[in-house]
Amino acid sequence: MSDPQARNMLTLDAIRTCLEGVIPATIATVAPDGTPNVSQLSQVHYVDPGHIALSYQFFNKTRSNILDCRDALLEVIDPSTGAQYRLRLDYLRTETDGPLFESMKAKLSGIASHVGMAEVFRLRGADLFRVTEIEAVPGGRPLPARMRPRSLLSAVRRACEGLRGCADLSDLLDRAIVALRDLFGVEHALILLPDAASGRLFTVAALGYEASGEAGGRGSGIGWEVAPGDGVIGVAARERVPIRITHMTTDVAYSMAMRQGTTAGPLREIPFPGLERPHSQLAVPILAHEAGDGCGKLAGVLAGVLFVESAQEMRFTYDDEDALATLAAQLGALMRSLPMVPVPTTEAEAEDTPAETTAPPAGGQPITVRHYATDDSVFLDHDYLIKGVAGAILWKLVRDHTTLGRTDFTNRELRLAPDIPLPDFAENLEARLILLQRRLDDRRGPLRIEKTGRGRFRLLVQTPLRLEEMQ
Amino acid sequence: MTEPDGLQLGTGVGAAVLRFPDRSLSVNVAGSDRANRPLVARAVAARASCGGDRLTVLLDGRANAELVAAVADTGRLAVVFSEPSTHRSLQVKGDGAVVAAPTVEEVALIGPYLDGFIAELTGIGFTEPFIRAVMTCDPADLVALHVRPAAVFDQTPGPKAGEAVQA
């Protein structure tokens, strides 16, 4: 190293792009008898400014040497400039579960499918190393660094500013989607909220899936469901950690898991098709934190998952992950502070039942609304619409509408309704109403819901309803 | 599970060594100094000669001065050949490695080797300027490392990685 100033600039963060897995790294280790060993690595995982982790898949000489001697030297290449760096490593420990392990496992799965070795690659552990020294190799002739299309830091700042002053959860979700599209250049995104009772996640906001269309039966993305632990979204939710895959093909297990049908039957669920051919995916948990004890160790409550994907490889980098994790943190804080349980602010709202309004006579061809009591699934003219809490809500609304002629309702009466199996999580109601409203909008049918004020909404019915209750 | 010691000379190492470096593969080397610290470097060309009894790798001596000094001192050398498109890899180990100035003939290997490497890597999406950025080396800085292979290991990713290559 000839330039001490340049050496001072050489931090792990400064060369993080070398750890994206585009070009294999080379690792040198030494056996106790001094015999060197050299091997190539597909995955070097950035952990924090002082640590990296390597995937432990097989017990080989590299691993044996590391366990014996702890010392390793890693050579990496910047995938845009070709600049080369050497990192001296000190082995600390191996983790076999937890966030680091899960994050590496998901990424490895993507790499494995990329090289056609999905069967061969299985993560046994994440070997954690301290980076003790970084040296720029004074060889080669590096290219100028590529121009970046946007400043992610600026995008985060403006996105956070754009989320200020949201009226409610629905408004917050919409603004977050707009920020992803306009500030981060994201083409396909979903925001999912957890069902507190089942642990499943359902999408309440979507970007860029309209093209998949109702023709394919896939919808706009609203109402898609993910089981806990399934795919990058399910793992991100379970482990409370961002999961990012930079190379993937349709046969990757994580993707397939998401595409599978689910346990409750073939017609009662809206599956999770996602993109036909995703090559990059990133799922970031949205956590809502309680006030801590000052130790910073409290795990947050899962409030949702932010998911982006792309048909382009390497679309989401470490920097994108950090940026979206920051945005997700802001979303988590705002979701917590939003008036999820609207406090009655007017006299009308304070009453359990609003002033009853008579529905205008709806004309035209009647539509059949069929309700299955076993899982509260609701079908409109034989087409599945929704199930669970949101299904129970819709069933109550249409029954009150047909028997009492009501069109105006309050969140409060729904919370108190004995026939709506609402868990003790108040925010669930608003999330379910958003889901219901957006599914009805997707359908572009004769049934809609519109918000009429804080904690109030109206059922819009354009054709006569014929209700069928199935046991 | 421990790793086998690898094949000894005379049971196929020569043939395996001969087979691999005649193509333009990715070549990386490791050495160790007297304190048993590992050192690593990227080579720019390699060739086997004497029926596989001698392996020569060429590298940028200025960029890899520490490794070159360690090899000169301890004679320990490991060389891994990898085919980027398939990840097939082979590691050759030997001791008694020596450092020498490259011959004119050895310097002449660099150009064709790089051309072959470019052909290999552009096939999997890398650009020629990028490959040249990584591999460019001033001929005046070239150093040759010669080693007599003592053992060869299959290093293709998978459960068999690390196994000795059979004749």
XYZ file of C-alpha atoms in Angstrom:
638
model
C 0.000 0.000 0.000
C 1.644 3.143 -1.159
C -0.981 5.684 -0.191
C -1.755 5.686 3.525
C -4.733 7.962 2.973
C -6.271 5.539 0.513
C -5.705 2.764 3.002
C -7.606 4.661 5.645
C -10.586 4.892 3.294
C -10.668 1.147 2.851
C -13.507 -0.007 5.000
C -15.701 -3.009 4.464
C -18.575 -0.652 3.693
C -16.536 1.050 0.986
C -16.074 -2.231 -0.897
C -19.419 -3.835 -0.099
C -20.344 -4.129 -3.749
C -17.585 -6.769 -4.012
C -19.684 -8.981 -1.739
C -22.747 -9.155 -4.005
C -21.780 -12.581 -5.294
C -21.358 -11.591 -8.938
C -17.782 -12.837 -9.086
C -16.583 -15.702 -6.912
C -14.155 -14.730 -4.177
C -10.939 -16.640 -3.542
C -10.014 -17.790 -0.053
C -6.600 -18.914 1.153
C -6.149 -20.839 4.387
C -3.283 -22.767 5.947
C -3.203 -26.166 7.657
C -1.364 -26.496 10.983
C 1.612 -27.979 9.110
C 1.834 -24.862 6.950
C 0.311 -26.330 3.776
C -1.718 -23.634 2.014
C -5.164 -24.248 0.527
C -6.956 -22.130 -2.044
C -10.609 -22.288 -2.981
C -13.338 -20.237 -4.617
C -16.455 -19.069 -2.810
C -19.803 -18.161 -4.292
C -21.069 -16.270 -1.280
C -19.411 -13.794 1.044
C -22.046 -12.206 3.225
C -21.699 -8.680 4.592
C -22.759 -8.699 8.252
C -21.760 -5.269 9.552
C -18.875 -2.819 9.084
C -16.492 -5.166 10.885
C -17.715 -8.657 9.995
C -18.454 -10.972 7.112
C -19.850 -14.485 7.061
C -19.098 -17.413 4.777
C -21.474 -20.230 4.002
C -20.604 -23.603 5.468
C -22.059 -26.232 3.142
C -19.555 -29.066 3.194
C -16.753 -30.003 5.480
C -13.759 -29.331 3.285
C -10.131 -28.367 3.721
C -10.907 -24.655 3.931
C -13.213 -25.262 6.845
C -10.852 -27.646 8.551
C -8.058 -25.077 8.300
C -10.282 -22.303 9.606
C -11.295 -24.345 12.632
C -7.656 -25.220 13.288
C -5.966 -21.896 12.583
C -8.757 -19.237 12.410
C -6.775 -17.204 9.900
C -7.892 -16.678 6.286
C -7.166 -14.292 3.451
C -9.946 -13.473 1.025
C -9.577 -11.869 -2.392
C -12.636 -10.141 -3.877
C -13.330 -8.202 -7.080
C -15.492 -5.137 -7.577
C -18.038 -6.273 -10.198
C -18.239 -2.858 -11.846
C -14.626 -1.647 -11.843
C -12.598 -4.848 -11.610
C -10.644 -3.458 -8.656
C -9.359 -6.217 -6.380
C -9.114 -6.289 -2.602
C -7.729 -8.653 -0.004
C -9.442 -9.078 3.346
C -7.660 -10.702 6.254
C -10.138 -12.676 8.349
C -10.245 -14.013 11.870
C -12.788 -16.810 12.421
C -15.110 -16.164 15.359
C -17.904 -18.755 15.400
C -20.499 -20.670 13.377
C -24.207 -19.902 13.607
C -26.681 -22.627 12.665
C -29.940 -20.743 13.085
C -31.233 -17.224 13.557
C -31.417 -14.171 11.311
C -27.897 -14.336 9.825
C -28.274 -18.025 9.028
C -31.726 -17.589 7.463
C -30.651 -14.622 5.418
C -27.666 -16.545 4.026
C -29.763 -19.637 3.436
C -32.230 -17.696 1.312
C -29.463 -16.053 -0.657
C -27.626 -19.332 -1.158
C -30.796 -20.896 -2.467
C -30.923 -18.189 -5.110
C -27.291 -18.693 -6.055
C -27.718 -22.457 -6.048
C -30.554 -22.362 -8.516
C -28.590 -19.909 -10.627
C -25.794 -22.410 -11.138
C -28.125 -25.402 -11.378
C -27.019 -26.833 -8.075
C -30.075 -26.389 -5.923
C -29.883 -30.003 -4.837
C -26.243 -29.772 -3.897
C -26.167 -26.546 -1.954
C -27.440 -26.790 1.569
C -26.395 -24.384 4.247
C -25.123 -26.071 7.388
C -23.899 -22.966 9.083
C -22.875 -19.349 8.769
C -19.184 -18.979 9.612
C -18.687 -15.559 11.132
C -15.389 -13.723 10.698
C -13.952 -10.451 11.922
C -12.275 -8.487 9.133
C -8.938 -7.396 10.560
C -7.371 -5.748 7.515
C -8.352 -4.692 4.004
C -5.811 -4.108 1.276
C -6.335 -2.838 -2.259
C -4.434 -5.104 -4.636
C -2.257 -2.779 -6.703
C -2.745 -4.889 -9.846
C -5.010 -4.805 -12.862
C -6.289 -1.579 -14.332
C -9.658 -0.815 -12.714
C -12.386 0.872 -14.745
C -14.054 4.092 -13.612
C -16.902 3.513 -11.178
C -20.326 3.342 -12.771
C -22.746 6.236 -12.375
C -25.595 5.448 -10.032
C -29.073 6.293 -11.328
C -30.310 7.596 -7.999
C -29.222 8.478 -4.519
C -30.824 5.958 -2.227
C -30.202 8.121 0.817
C -32.062 10.987 -0.822
C -34.841 8.605 -1.854
C -35.216 7.418 1.734
C -35.340 10.944 3.023
C -37.970 12.055 0.543
C -39.977 8.871 1.011
C -40.060 9.436 4.779
C -41.086 13.052 4.258
C -43.851 11.882 1.932
C -45.285 9.603 4.604
C -45.887 12.432 7.029
C -49.425 13.405 7.887
C -51.135 10.253 6.648
C -54.827 10.136 7.444
C -54.981 6.413 8.060
C -53.401 3.068 7.288
C -54.821 2.957 3.779
C -53.315 6.361 2.995
C -49.967 5.301 4.482
C -49.843 2.141 2.360
C -50.687 4.073 -0.796
C -48.004 6.668 -0.153
C -45.408 3.982 0.538
C -46.211 2.305 -2.787
C -45.940 5.641 -4.616
C -42.570 6.289 -2.951
C -41.273 2.869 -4.024
C -42.328 3.552 -7.600
C -41.287 7.189 -7.927
C -38.251 7.452 -5.664
C -36.744 3.972 -5.748
C -37.655 3.045 -9.321
C -39.314 -0.146 -8.110
C -41.606 -1.808 -10.655
C -43.142 -4.594 -8.590
C -43.939 -4.234 -4.910
C -46.286 -5.579 -2.284
C -47.073 -4.641 1.277
C -48.406 -7.496 3.368
C -49.962 -7.444 6.802
C -50.068 -10.369 9.200
C -53.192 -12.164 10.253
C -52.680 -12.261 13.975
C -54.638 -15.491 14.406
C -53.190 -17.658 11.620
C -49.795 -16.039 11.224
C -50.387 -15.829 7.471
C -49.639 -12.641 5.592
C -52.006 -11.039 3.128
C -51.292 -8.237 0.678
C -53.126 -4.971 1.105
C -51.101 -2.840 -1.312
C -49.566 -3.802 -4.635
C -47.631 -2.247 -7.486
C -46.980 -3.605 -10.942
C -49.029 -6.800 -10.959
C -52.035 -5.469 -12.855
C -50.602 -6.840 -16.088
C -50.956 -10.343 -14.718
C -54.639 -9.513 -14.926
C -57.837 -11.172 -13.923
C -57.601 -13.151 -17.145
C -54.978 -15.293 -15.509
C -57.025 -15.333 -12.350
C -54.201 -13.705 -10.457
C -55.611 -10.290 -9.774
C -53.704 -7.154 -8.956
C -51.910 -8.635 -5.998
C -54.434 -7.553 -3.365
C -55.382 -10.466 -1.171
C -52.478 -12.732 -2.123
C -51.435 -14.796 0.843
C -48.181 -16.177 2.151
C -47.849 -18.795 4.859
C -45.317 -18.159 7.626
C -41.883 -19.412 6.589
C -42.813 -19.628 2.904
C -40.545 -17.938 0.388
C -38.562 -14.796 0.984
C -41.637 -13.071 2.438
C -42.494 -15.838 4.867
C -38.896 -16.229 6.009
C -38.434 -12.461 6.398
C -41.561 -12.415 8.552
C -40.559 -15.408 10.643
C -36.962 -14.338 11.214
C -37.648 -10.598 11.418
C -34.783 -10.008 9.005
C -34.522 -8.781 5.403
C -34.194 -11.619 2.897
C -32.644 -10.789 -0.445
C -31.999 -12.987 -3.466
C -29.999 -11.510 -6.311
C -30.002 -14.408 -8.758
C -32.941 -16.681 -9.056
C -34.894 -18.685 -11.540
C -38.399 -19.999 -11.455
C -37.305 -23.350 -10.137
C -35.840 -21.935 -6.973
C -37.417 -23.629 -4.005
C -38.241 -20.388 -2.250
C -40.206 -19.186 -5.201
C -41.942 -22.506 -5.673
C -42.963 -22.638 -2.065
C -44.806 -19.390 -2.547
C -46.550 -20.653 -5.652
C -47.897 -23.790 -4.077
C -51.493 -24.081 -3.159
C -52.238 -23.793 0.498
C -53.757 -26.001 3.139
C -57.309 -24.702 3.229
C -58.287 -25.950 -0.182
C -57.787 -25.025 -3.761
C -60.540 -22.457 -4.173
C -60.611 -20.774 -0.819
C -57.323 -18.988 -1.111
C -55.767 -16.496 -3.389
C -52.341 -17.996 -4.033
C -49.160 -16.038 -4.385
C -48.074 -16.078 -8.013
C -45.799 -13.026 -8.005
C -43.739 -12.437 -11.117
C -43.493 -15.244 -13.654
C -39.721 -14.998 -13.810
C -38.297 -13.069 -10.892
C -34.527 -12.743 -10.832
C -34.207 -10.489 -7.805
C -36.353 -10.417 -4.708
C -36.157 -8.539 -1.441
C -38.484 -8.873 1.528
C -38.083 -6.531 4.482
C -40.020 -6.995 7.717
C -41.943 -4.012 9.023
C -41.550 -4.023 12.778
C -43.435 -1.989 15.336
C -41.365 -1.581 18.450
C -42.607 -1.174 21.964
C -40.790 1.287 24.171
C -37.534 -0.460 25.035
C -35.641 -1.029 28.221
C -32.662 0.949 26.964
C -30.712 -2.144 25.942
C -31.886 -2.070 22.357
C -32.499 -5.793 22.424
C -36.276 -5.870 22.212
C -37.553 -7.677 19.165
C -40.264 -5.773 17.377
C -43.771 -6.954 16.767
C -44.261 -7.900 13.144
C -46.495 -5.253 11.603
C -46.038 -6.321 7.997
C -43.635 -7.102 5.194
C -42.435 -4.861 2.406
C -41.629 -6.901 -0.705
C -40.076 -5.864 -4.011
C -39.052 -8.012 -6.948
C -37.657 -7.599 -10.426
C -37.125 -9.538 -13.624
C -33.602 -8.125 -13.611
C -30.707 -9.867 -11.881
C -28.828 -8.006 -9.179
C -31.555 -5.386 -9.074
C -31.454 -5.049 -5.293
C -28.093 -4.529 -3.651
C -26.955 -4.233 -0.064
C -27.660 -0.505 -0.357
C -31.222 -1.122 -1.570
C -31.721 -3.499 1.334
C -30.542 -0.847 3.792
C -32.685 1.817 2.154
C -35.856 -0.262 2.195
C -35.154 -1.482 5.728
C -35.025 2.172 6.777
C -38.261 2.902 4.956
C -39.824 -0.157 6.608
C -38.684 1.090 10.022
C -40.426 4.388 9.318
C -43.556 2.551 8.196
C -43.495 0.488 11.377
C -43.275 3.582 13.558
C -46.028 5.344 11.632
C -48.322 2.316 11.626
C -47.982 2.224 15.372
C -48.813 5.883 15.769
C -51.730 5.942 13.336
C -55.231 6.059 14.724
C -55.841 2.385 14.028
C -58.720 2.357 16.459
C -60.386 5.591 15.641
C -61.622 7.413 18.682
C -65.194 8.532 18.139
C -65.003 12.212 17.442
C -68.592 13.006 16.647
C -71.814 12.210 18.332
C -72.910 10.076 15.462
C -69.805 7.989 15.728
C -70.150 7.608 19.437
C -73.358 5.681 18.898
C -73.204 2.011 18.331
C -75.501 2.229 15.394
C -75.409 5.131 13.003
C -78.493 6.825 11.777
C -80.015 4.287 9.507
C -80.209 5.172 5.914
C -82.387 3.490 3.422
C -80.553 2.098 0.460
C -81.680 3.422 -2.879
C -83.343 0.654 -4.824
C -80.715 -1.163 -6.776
C -81.711 -2.280 -10.216
C -80.359 -4.600 -12.848
C -79.327 -8.237 -12.791
C -79.072 -9.574 -9.224
C -75.742 -10.863 -7.993
C -75.465 -13.905 -5.748
C -73.425 -13.500 -2.607
C -72.617 -16.907 -1.155
C -71.149 -17.317 2.308
C -69.547 -20.488 3.684
C -69.774 -20.441 7.458
C -66.915 -22.889 7.921
C -64.244 -20.396 6.912
C -66.248 -17.235 6.265
C -65.344 -17.371 2.585
C -67.515 -15.297 0.307
C -68.148 -15.866 -3.392
C -69.734 -13.384 -5.781
C -71.577 -15.262 -8.531
C -69.389 -18.343 -7.944
C -66.155 -16.349 -8.026
C -64.142 -16.468 -4.856
C -63.691 -13.032 -3.320
C -62.450 -13.224 0.245
C -62.500 -15.269 3.415
C -61.802 -15.102 7.120
C -62.430 -11.937 9.093
C -62.840 -9.846 5.953
C -65.354 -12.406 4.649
C -67.317 -12.251 7.898
C -67.348 -8.458 7.720
C -68.697 -8.480 4.171
C -71.345 -11.041 5.098
C -72.569 -8.857 7.965
C -72.645 -5.791 5.722
C -74.674 -7.431 2.964
C -77.067 -9.021 5.442
C -77.689 -5.698 7.191
C -78.078 -4.113 3.808
C -80.667 -6.584 2.505
C -82.649 -6.980 5.719
C -82.429 -3.468 7.198
C -81.602 -1.440 4.108
C -78.494 -0.065 5.761
C -75.595 1.359 3.805
C -73.647 3.276 6.463
C -71.549 1.502 9.052
C -68.909 2.253 11.665
C -65.710 0.433 12.550
C -66.878 0.419 16.126
C -70.016 -1.619 15.511
C -67.959 -4.160 13.576
C -65.601 -4.518 16.490
C -68.567 -5.197 18.758
C -70.436 -7.485 16.366
C -70.657 -10.994 17.829
C -70.626 -12.647 14.406
C -67.249 -11.220 13.369
C -64.445 -13.342 14.822
C -62.042 -10.487 15.383
C -58.959 -11.356 17.400
C -57.946 -9.072 20.198
C -55.778 -7.052 17.900
C -57.610 -3.885 17.097
C -55.471 -3.061 14.055
C -56.665 -6.238 12.432
C -60.024 -4.656 11.718
C -58.667 -1.754 9.742
C -56.303 -4.013 7.807
C -59.219 -6.325 6.986
C -61.390 -3.434 5.874
C -58.598 -2.218 3.597
C -58.226 -5.711 2.188
C -61.988 -6.004 1.640
C -62.269 -2.571 0.059
C -59.369 -3.226 -2.312
C -60.551 -6.694 -3.285
C -63.958 -5.226 -4.157
C -62.245 -2.461 -6.149
C -60.199 -5.086 -7.991
C -63.392 -6.899 -8.936
C -64.869 -3.724 -10.439
C -68.238 -5.254 -9.647
C -71.530 -3.911 -8.281
C -70.323 -4.010 -4.649
C -67.960 -1.380 -3.267
C -66.980 0.141 0.043
C -66.101 3.774 0.442
C -64.810 5.629 3.436
C -67.113 8.356 4.650
C -65.126 9.635 7.617
C -62.911 8.522 10.424
C -64.135 5.115 11.511
C -67.094 5.244 9.102
C -67.732 3.776 5.723
C -70.524 3.098 3.258
C -71.496 -0.024 1.352
C -72.312 0.850 -2.263
C -74.635 -1.617 -3.938
C -75.538 -1.209 -7.608
C -77.546 -4.362 -8.223
C -79.955 -6.413 -6.088
C -78.214 -8.962 -3.881
C -79.281 -12.557 -3.474
C -77.737 -14.028 -0.337
C -76.976 -17.717 0.096
C -75.713 -19.092 3.372
C -73.870 -22.412 3.076
C -72.988 -24.531 6.092
C -15.108 -36.446 7.668
C -11.539 -35.627 6.925
C -10.065 -34.911 3.580
C -7.977 -37.589 1.886
C -4.365 -36.791 1.372
C -4.703 -36.785 -2.372
C -3.021 -38.812 -5.011
C 0.695 -39.129 -5.031
C 2.727 -38.630 -8.148
C 2.723 -41.523 -10.488
C -0.937 -42.387 -9.922
C -2.522 -39.894 -12.211
C -1.597 -36.448 -10.919
C 0.440 -35.691 -14.003
C -2.424 -36.471 -16.355
C -4.895 -34.419 -14.308
C -2.546 -31.465 -14.182
C -1.925 -31.702 -17.900
C -5.621 -31.777 -18.711
C -6.622 -28.675 -16.845
C -4.381 -25.705 -17.581
C -4.243 -26.124 -21.344
C -7.455 -24.133 -21.415
C -7.884 -20.567 -20.259
C -9.277 -21.053 -16.813
C -9.406 -18.864 -13.769
C -6.191 -19.485 -11.844
C -5.689 -18.483 -8.234
C -2.842 -19.366 -5.909
C -2.176 -19.499 -2.186
C 1.029 -19.637 -0.235
C 1.983 -19.354 3.387
C 4.763 -17.542 5.171
C 6.948 -18.781 8.025
C 4.315 -17.698 10.539
C 1.828 -19.914 8.658
C -0.191 -16.911 7.563
C -2.135 -17.541 4.344
C -1.476 -15.427 1.249
C -3.530 -15.290 -1.911
C -3.056 -14.056 -5.485
C -4.682 -14.191 -8.897
C -2.516 -15.619 -11.680
C -2.677 -14.441 -15.288
C -1.619 -17.659 -16.998
C -0.573 -21.219 -16.256
C 0.850 -24.210 -18.042
C 1.885 -27.734 -17.269
C 5.011 -29.287 -18.705
C 7.260 -32.331 -18.307
C 4.309 -34.684 -18.555
C 2.507 -32.904 -15.743
C 5.537 -33.068 -13.509
C 5.944 -29.339 -13.517
C 3.337 -26.630 -13.159
C 4.116 -22.987 -13.929
C 1.893 -20.074 -13.004
C 2.525 -16.490 -14.007
C 1.384 -13.584 -11.926
C 1.886 -9.893 -11.263
C 4.868 -9.890 -8.889
C 4.415 -6.264 -7.918
C 0.747 -6.669 -6.974
C 1.486 -9.903 -5.119
C 4.885 -9.162 -3.635
C 4.091 -10.655 -0.245
C 2.971 -13.976 -1.686
C 5.949 -14.170 -4.046
C 8.313 -13.544 -1.131
C 6.588 -16.215 0.955
C 6.749 -18.795 -1.838
C 10.444 -18.014 -2.316
C 10.932 -18.494 1.399
C 8.792 -21.539 2.229
C 8.305 -23.187 -1.170
C 4.653 -23.904 -0.302
C 2.130 -23.374 -3.067
C -1.469 -24.292 -3.848
C -3.064 -23.527 -7.228
C -6.769 -23.717 -8.024
C -8.042 -23.882 -11.600
C -11.710 -23.051 -12.126
C -13.927 -23.042 -15.165
C -16.203 -20.025 -14.575
C -19.091 -21.291 -16.685
C -19.400 -24.611 -14.849
C -17.624 -23.972 -11.520
C -15.566 -27.110 -12.147
C -12.409 -26.679 -10.138
C -9.190 -28.526 -9.486
C -6.578 -27.732 -6.862
C -2.932 -28.658 -7.206
C -0.619 -28.615 -4.218
C 3.097 -28.924 -4.049
C 6.089 -27.924 -2.011
C 9.504 -26.948 -3.147
C 7.987 -24.216 -5.316
C 10.479 -21.759 -6.730
C 10.204 -18.192 -7.973
C 11.849 -17.224 -11.246
C 11.849 -14.489 -13.828
C 9.658 -15.675 -16.690
C 11.279 -16.836 -19.880
C 10.403 -15.151 -23.151
C 8.354 -18.217 -24.009
C 6.438 -17.935 -20.751
C 5.766 -14.226 -21.235
C 4.343 -15.099 -24.641
C 1.713 -17.274 -22.936
C -0.032 -14.267 -21.448
C -1.735 -12.889 -24.579
C -3.305 -16.131 -25.840
C -4.240 -17.144 -22.307
C -6.084 -13.855 -21.772
C -7.798 -14.182 -25.160
C -9.059 -17.605 -24.191
C -10.168 -16.312 -20.797
C -12.080 -13.475 -22.452
C -13.813 -15.972 -24.738
C -14.743 -18.070 -21.712
C -16.072 -15.176 -19.632
C -17.884 -13.155 -22.291
C -19.936 -16.311 -22.794
C -21.352 -15.888 -19.293
C -22.030 -12.174 -19.412
C -18.810 -10.389 -18.529
C -17.452 -7.713 -20.861
C -14.020 -7.712 -22.406
C -13.035 -4.324 -20.905
C -13.942 -5.651 -17.476
C -11.897 -8.826 -17.892
C -8.924 -6.812 -19.126
C -9.308 -4.453 -16.150
C -8.878 -7.393 -13.818
C -6.198 -9.290 -15.726
C -3.975 -6.530 -17.113
C -0.396 -6.812 -15.970
C 2.766 -5.000 -17.011
C 5.033 -7.689 -18.539
C 7.915 -6.181 -16.596
C 6.154 -7.161 -13.368
C 5.572 -10.793 -14.348
C 6.909 -13.487 -12.074
C 6.879 -17.238 -12.688
C 6.206 -19.745 -9.924
C 7.234 -23.314 -10.678
C 6.052 -26.233 -8.617
C 6.176 -30.017 -8.812
C 2.591 -31.138 -8.158
C 2.378 -33.465 -5.194
C -1.381 -33.830 -4.927
C -4.484 -32.886 -6.917
C -7.944 -32.373 -5.474
C -11.330 -32.070 -7.107
C -12.711 -28.771 -5.896
C -15.944 -28.549 -7.864
C -18.612 -27.280 -5.451
C -20.546 -30.174 -3.995
C -20.168 -33.061 -1.604
C -17.120 -34.393 -3.450
C -15.193 -31.142 -3.172
C -11.830 -31.815 -1.595
C -11.568 -35.408 -2.720
C -8.373 -36.531 -4.348
C -8.519 -36.905 -8.092
C -8.367 -40.532 -9.221
C -6.204 -41.615 -12.086
